[in-house]
CSV table of C-alpha atoms and ligand atoms in Angstrom, one decimal:
chain,number,residue,atom,x,y,z
D,9,UNK,CA,30.2,-7.3,-4.0
D,10,UNK,CA,32.1,-7.9,-0.8
D,11,UNK,CA,30.4,-9.7,2.1
D,12,UNK,CA,31.8,-7.6,4.9
D,13,UNK,CA,31.7,-3.8,5.3
D,14,UNK,CA,34.8,-1.8,4.5
D,15,UNK,CA,35.9,1.6,5.9
D,16,UNK,CA,34.1,3.2,2.9
D,17,UNK,CA,31.0,1.1,2.1
D,18,UNK,CA,28.5,-1.4,3.4
D,19,UNK,CA,28.9,-5.1,2.5
D,20,UNK,CA,26.2,-7.4,1.1
D,21,UNK,CA,25.1,-8.9,4.5
D,22,UNK,CA,24.6,-5.5,6.2
D,23,UNK,CA,22.7,-4.2,3.1
D,24,UNK,CA,20.5,-7.3,2.8
D,25,UNK,CA,19.6,-7.2,6.5
D,26,UNK,CA,18.8,-3.4,6.3
D,27,UNK,CA,16.4,-3.9,3.4
D,28,UNK,CA,14.7,-7.0,4.9
D,29,UNK,CA,14.0,-5.0,8.1
D,30,UNK,CA,12.9,-2.0,5.9
D,31,UNK,CA,10.1,-4.2,4.4
D,32,UNK,CA,9.2,-6.0,7.7
D,33,UNK,CA,8.7,-2.8,9.8
D,34,UNK,CA,6.1,-1.1,7.7
D,35,UNK,CA,4.4,-4.5,7.0
D,36,UNK,CA,4.2,-5.1,10.8
D,37,UNK,CA,2.7,-1.6,11.3
D,38,UNK,CA,0.2,-2.0,8.5
D,39,UNK,CA,-0.9,-5.5,9.7
D,40,UNK,CA,-1.4,-4.0,13.2
D,41,UNK,CA,-3.6,-1.2,11.9
D,42,UNK,CA,-5.5,-3.6,9.6
D,43,UNK,CA,-6.2,-6.0,12.6
D,44,UNK,CA,-8.1,-3.1,14.2
D,45,UNK,CA,-10.4,-2.7,11.2
D,46,UNK,CA,-11.2,-6.5,10.8
D,47,UNK,CA,-14.6,-8.0,11.5
D,48,UNK,CA,-14.7,-10.4,14.5
D,49,UNK,CA,-14.2,-13.5,12.4
D,50,UNK,CA,-11.0,-12.4,10.7
D,51,UNK,CA,-9.6,-10.7,13.8
D,52,UNK,CA,-7.8,-13.8,15.0
D,53,UNK,CA,-6.2,-14.6,11.7
D,54,UNK,CA,-5.1,-10.9,11.3
D,55,UNK,CA,-3.5,-11.0,14.8
D,56,UNK,CA,-1.7,-14.2,14.0
D,57,UNK,CA,-0.3,-12.6,10.8
D,58,UNK,CA,0.6,-9.5,12.7
D,59,UNK,CA,2.4,-11.4,15.5
D,60,UNK,CA,4.3,-13.6,12.9
D,61,UNK,CA,5.5,-10.5,11.0
D,62,UNK,CA,6.5,-8.8,14.3
D,63,UNK,CA,8.4,-11.9,15.4
D,64,UNK,CA,10.1,-12.1,12.0
D,65,UNK,CA,11.1,-8.5,12.3
D,66,UNK,CA,12.5,-9.0,15.8
D,67,UNK,CA,14.5,-12.0,14.6
D,68,UNK,CA,16.0,-10.1,11.7
D,69,UNK,CA,16.6,-7.0,13.8
D,70,UNK,CA,18.5,-9.2,16.3
D,71,UNK,CA,20.6,-10.8,13.5
D,72,UNK,CA,21.3,-7.3,12.2
D,73,UNK,CA,22.5,-6.0,15.6
D,74,UNK,CA,24.7,-9.1,16.0
D,75,UNK,CA,26.2,-8.5,12.6
D,76,UNK,CA,26.7,-4.8,13.2
D,77,UNK,CA,28.7,-5.7,16.4
D,78,UNK,CA,30.8,-8.3,14.5
D,79,UNK,CA,31.2,-6.1,11.4
D,80,UNK,CA,31.5,-2.4,12.2
D,81,UNK,CA,29.7,0.0,9.8
D,82,UNK,CA,31.8,2.2,7.4
D,83,UNK,CA,33.0,5.7,8.5
D,84,UNK,CA,30.2,8.2,8.0
D,85,UNK,CA,30.5,10.3,4.8
D,86,UNK,CA,31.8,13.8,5.5
D,87,UNK,CA,29.2,16.4,4.7
D,88,UNK,CA,29.5,20.1,4.0
D,89,UNK,CA,27.1,20.8,6.9
D,90,UNK,CA,29.7,19.6,9.5
D,91,UNK,CA,30.0,17.0,12.1
D,92,UNK,CA,26.6,17.6,13.8
D,93,UNK,CA,24.9,15.7,10.9
D,94,UNK,CA,27.0,12.7,11.7
D,95,UNK,CA,26.0,12.9,15.4
D,96,UNK,CA,22.3,13.4,14.5
D,97,UNK,CA,22.5,10.3,12.3
D,98,UNK,CA,24.1,8.2,15.1
D,99,UNK,CA,21.4,9.3,17.6
D,100,UNK,CA,18.6,8.6,15.0
D,101,UNK,CA,20.1,5.1,14.3
D,102,UNK,CA,20.4,4.3,18.0
D,103,UNK,CA,16.8,5.4,18.6
D,104,UNK,CA,15.6,3.3,15.7
D,105,UNK,CA,17.4,0.2,17.1
D,106,UNK,CA,16.0,0.8,20.6
D,107,UNK,CA,12.4,1.3,19.5
D,108,UNK,CA,12.6,-1.7,17.1
D,109,UNK,CA,13.3,-3.9,20.1
D,110,UNK,CA,10.9,-2.2,22.5
D,111,UNK,CA,7.9,-2.6,20.2
D,112,UNK,CA,7.9,-6.4,20.0
D,113,UNK,CA,8.6,-6.7,23.7
D,114,UNK,CA,5.5,-4.5,24.4
D,115,UNK,CA,3.5,-6.5,21.8
D,116,UNK,CA,4.4,-9.8,23.6
D,117,UNK,CA,3.5,-8.2,27.0
D,118,UNK,CA,0.1,-7.0,25.5
D,119,UNK,CA,-0.6,-10.6,24.4
D,120,UNK,CA,0.4,-12.1,27.7
D,121,UNK,CA,-1.4,-9.5,29.8
D,122,UNK,CA,-4.6,-10.3,27.8
D,123,UNK,CA,-4.1,-13.9,29.2
D,124,UNK,CA,-3.5,-15.1,25.6
D,125,UNK,CA,-0.7,-17.5,24.4
D,126,UNK,CA,1.9,-16.2,21.9
D,127,UNK,CA,1.8,-18.2,18.7
D,128,UNK,CA,5.3,-18.7,17.2
D,129,UNK,CA,4.8,-19.0,13.4
D,130,UNK,CA,2.1,-21.7,14.0
D,131,UNK,CA,4.9,-24.1,15.1
D,132,UNK,CA,4.1,-23.9,18.8
D,133,UNK,CA,2.5,-21.6,21.3
D,134,UNK,CA,4.1,-20.0,24.4
D,135,UNK,CA,1.4,-19.9,27.2
D,136,UNK,CA,0.8,-16.7,29.0
D,137,UNK,CA,2.5,-16.7,32.5
D,138,UNK,CA,-0.2,-14.4,33.8
D,139,UNK,CA,-4.0,-14.3,34.3
D,140,UNK,CA,-5.8,-11.7,32.1
D,141,UNK,CA,-5.5,-8.2,33.4
D,142,UNK,CA,-7.5,-5.9,31.1
D,143,UNK,CA,-6.2,-2.6,32.4
D,144,UNK,CA,-2.5,-3.7,32.2
D,145,UNK,CA,-3.1,-5.1,28.7
D,146,UNK,CA,-4.7,-1.8,27.7
D,147,UNK,CA,-1.7,0.2,28.9
D,148,UNK,CA,0.8,-2.1,27.2
D,149,UNK,CA,-1.2,-1.9,23.9
D,150,UNK,CA,-1.3,1.9,24.1
D,151,UNK,CA,2.5,2.0,24.6
D,152,UNK,CA,3.0,-0.6,21.8
D,153,UNK,CA,0.9,1.5,19.4
D,154,UNK,CA,2.5,4.8,20.4
D,155,UNK,CA,6.1,3.5,19.9
D,156,UNK,CA,5.0,1.8,16.6
D,157,UNK,CA,3.6,5.2,15.4
D,158,UNK,CA,6.8,7.0,16.7
D,159,UNK,CA,9.0,4.5,14.7
D,160,UNK,CA,7.1,5.3,11.5
D,161,UNK,CA,7.7,9.0,12.0
D,162,UNK,CA,11.4,8.4,12.8
D,163,UNK,CA,11.7,6.3,9.6
D,164,UNK,CA,10.1,9.2,7.7
D,165,UNK,CA,12.8,11.5,9.0
D,166,UNK,CA,15.5,8.8,8.2
D,167,UNK,CA,14.3,8.4,4.6
D,168,UNK,CA,14.1,12.2,4.2
D,169,UNK,CA,17.7,12.4,5.5
D,170,UNK,CA,18.9,9.7,3.1
D,171,UNK,CA,17.3,11.6,0.1
D,172,UNK,CA,18.8,14.9,1.3
D,173,UNK,CA,22.2,13.3,1.4
D,174,UNK,CA,21.8,12.0,-2.2
D,175,UNK,CA,20.0,14.9,-3.9
D,176,UNK,CA,21.2,18.0,-2.0
D,177,UNK,CA,24.5,17.1,-0.3
D,178,UNK,CA,25.6,14.9,-3.2
D,179,UNK,CA,27.5,12.5,-1.1
D,180,UNK,CA,27.7,8.7,-1.2
D,181,UNK,CA,25.5,7.9,1.9
D,182,UNK,CA,22.5,6.5,-0.1
D,183,UNK,CA,24.7,4.9,-2.7
D,184,UNK,CA,26.5,2.8,-0.1
D,185,UNK,CA,23.1,1.3,1.0
D,186,UNK,CA,21.6,0.9,-2.5
D,187,UNK,CA,23.9,-1.1,-4.7
D,188,UNK,CA,23.7,-0.1,-8.4
D,189,UNK,CA,22.5,3.5,-7.6
D,190,UNK,CA,24.3,6.0,-9.8
N,228,HEM,C1,11.6,0.5,8.1
N,228,HEM,C2,12.5,1.1,7.4
N,228,HEM,C3,14.0,1.4,7.8
N,228,HEM,C4,14.6,1.1,9.0
N,228,HEM,C5,14.1,0.5,10.3
N,228,HEM,C6,16.0,1.6,8.8
N,228,HEM,C7,17.0,1.6,9.8
N,228,HEM,C8,18.3,1.9,9.6
N,228,HEM,C9,19.4,1.9,10.6
N,228,HEM,C10,19.2,1.4,12.0
N,228,HEM,C11,20.5,2.3,10.0
N,228,HEM,C12,21.9,2.3,10.7
N,228,HEM,C13,22.8,1.3,10.0
N,228,HEM,C14,23.8,0.6,10.8
N,228,HEM,O1,23.4,-0.3,11.6
N,228,HEM,O2,24.9,1.0,10.6
N,228,HEM,C15,20.2,2.6,8.6
N,228,HEM,C16,21.1,3.0,7.7
N,228,HEM,C17,20.7,3.6,6.5
N,228,HEM,N1,19.5,3.6,5.9
N,228,HEM,FE1,17.8,2.8,6.7
N,228,HEM,N2,16.1,2.1,7.5
N,228,HEM,C18,14.9,2.0,6.9
N,228,HEM,C19,14.6,2.4,5.6
N,228,HEM,C20,15.4,3.1,4.8
N,228,HEM,C21,15.0,3.6,3.5
N,228,HEM,C22,13.6,3.5,2.8
N,228,HEM,C23,16.2,4.3,3.0
N,228,HEM,C24,16.3,5.0,1.7
N,228,HEM,C25,15.5,5.8,1.2
N,228,HEM,C26,17.2,4.1,4.0
N,228,HEM,C27,18.5,4.5,3.8
N,228,HEM,C28,19.6,4.3,4.7
N,228,HEM,C29,20.9,4.6,4.4
N,228,HEM,C30,21.4,5.4,3.2
N,228,HEM,C31,21.7,4.2,5.5
N,228,HEM,C32,23.2,4.4,5.8
N,228,HEM,C33,23.4,5.6,6.6
N,228,HEM,C34,24.9,5.8,6.9
N,228,HEM,O3,25.8,5.3,6.1
N,228,HEM,O4,25.2,6.5,7.9
N,228,HEM,N3,16.7,3.3,5.0
N,228,HEM,N4,18.9,2.4,8.4
N,229,HEM,C1,6.4,-9.9,18.6
N,229,HEM,C2,6.0,-8.9,17.9
N,229,HEM,C3,4.6,-8.3,18.1
N,229,HEM,C4,3.5,-8.7,18.9
N,229,HEM,C5,3.4,-10.0,19.8
N,229,HEM,C6,2.4,-7.8,18.7
N,229,HEM,C7,1.2,-7.8,19.3
N,229,HEM,C8,0.2,-7.0,19.1
N,229,HEM,C9,-1.1,-7.1,19.8
N,229,HEM,C10,-1.5,-8.2,20.8
N,229,HEM,C11,-1.9,-6.0,19.3
N,229,HEM,C12,-3.3,-5.7,19.7
N,229,HEM,C13,-4.2,-6.2,18.7
N,229,HEM,C14,-5.7,-6.0,19.0
N,229,HEM,O1,-6.0,-5.8,20.1
N,229,HEM,O2,-6.5,-6.1,18.0
N,229,HEM,C15,-1.1,-5.2,18.4
N,229,HEM,C16,-1.5,-4.1,17.8
N,229,HEM,C17,-0.6,-3.3,17.0
N,229,HEM,N1,0.7,-3.5,16.7
N,229,HEM,FE1,1.8,-5.1,17.3
N,229,HEM,N2,2.9,-6.8,17.9
N,229,HEM,C18,4.2,-7.1,17.5
N,229,HEM,C19,5.0,-6.3,16.7
N,229,HEM,C20,4.6,-5.1,16.1
N,229,HEM,C21,5.5,-4.3,15.3
N,229,HEM,C22,7.0,-4.6,14.9
N,229,HEM,C23,4.8,-3.2,14.9
N,229,HEM,C24,5.2,-2.0,14.1
N,229,HEM,C25,6.3,-1.6,13.7
N,229,HEM,C26,3.5,-3.3,15.5
N,229,HEM,C27,2.4,-2.4,15.4
N,229,HEM,C28,1.2,-2.5,15.9
N,229,HEM,C29,0.1,-1.6,15.7
N,229,HEM,C30,0.2,-0.3,14.8
N,229,HEM,C31,-1.1,-2.1,16.3
N,229,HEM,C32,-2.5,-1.4,16.4
N,229,HEM,C33,-2.7,-0.8,17.7
N,229,HEM,C34,-4.0,-0.1,17.8
N,229,HEM,O3,-4.5,0.4,16.8
N,229,HEM,O4,-4.6,-0.2,18.9
N,229,HEM,N3,3.4,-4.5,16.2
N,229,HEM,N4,0.2,-5.8,18.3
């Protein structure tokens, strides 16, 4: 398989980065939800796991965006529904990218607004530049959660669109992202 994208299909780097992010996003969301359910003792560990997953997602998403700029994606598959599906797809992808970056930023603000340091994979901590502000932290957390839930809904639509392309429109959109799919 070729490394770079061609005009017709995705290359191995774009495909690998897509699927790594596709695992890290739901894993981050689940760990955020589970943290809420934990007993006091396990709360700290759950938050550390959540922040580590979130930071990993941010790192891979940044790598993905950099790669996308260096290696433009293939031309969208023509569909029998017309050009509006291509524009809808472009808007959805743009929204996914934007929200994917906004969530970790709001997560980091939540942590700092609580007066807590940001642990970076257990290697070092970045101290909060602020004193704890409960009401600001609460607002940041609410926005963080709302965007995280919004992203999960968008991804549901994204997956439904991918399946529609494959099973209803019978084009190569899903095949280009899933090597070996017949
Ligand atoms: C958390 C999960 C996911 C995220 C964040 C995500 C995000 C994205 C983004 C931003 C693109 C645009 C690609 C580009 O940069 O050019 C894309 C493309 C694509 N995704 Fe996903 N995706 C996820 C899961 C999935 C799943 C589960 C499927 C399949 C069922 C899927 C199928 C596709 C396909 C087929 C494309 C190519 C679309 C095209 O060629 O226009 N994605 N995805
Ligand atoms: C650098 C990355 C991130 C940081 C620093 C971060 C930080 C936080 C913090 C401090 C909380 C509050 C925990 C608590 O009070 O118990 C939280 C909750 C949460 N986070 Fe993140 N997060 C990050 C990434 C993500 C990502 C990528 C997602 C989802 C895609 C996500 C989804 C959630 C969810 C669903 C909650 C639960 C909110 C609630 O139920 O109130 N987070 N996060």
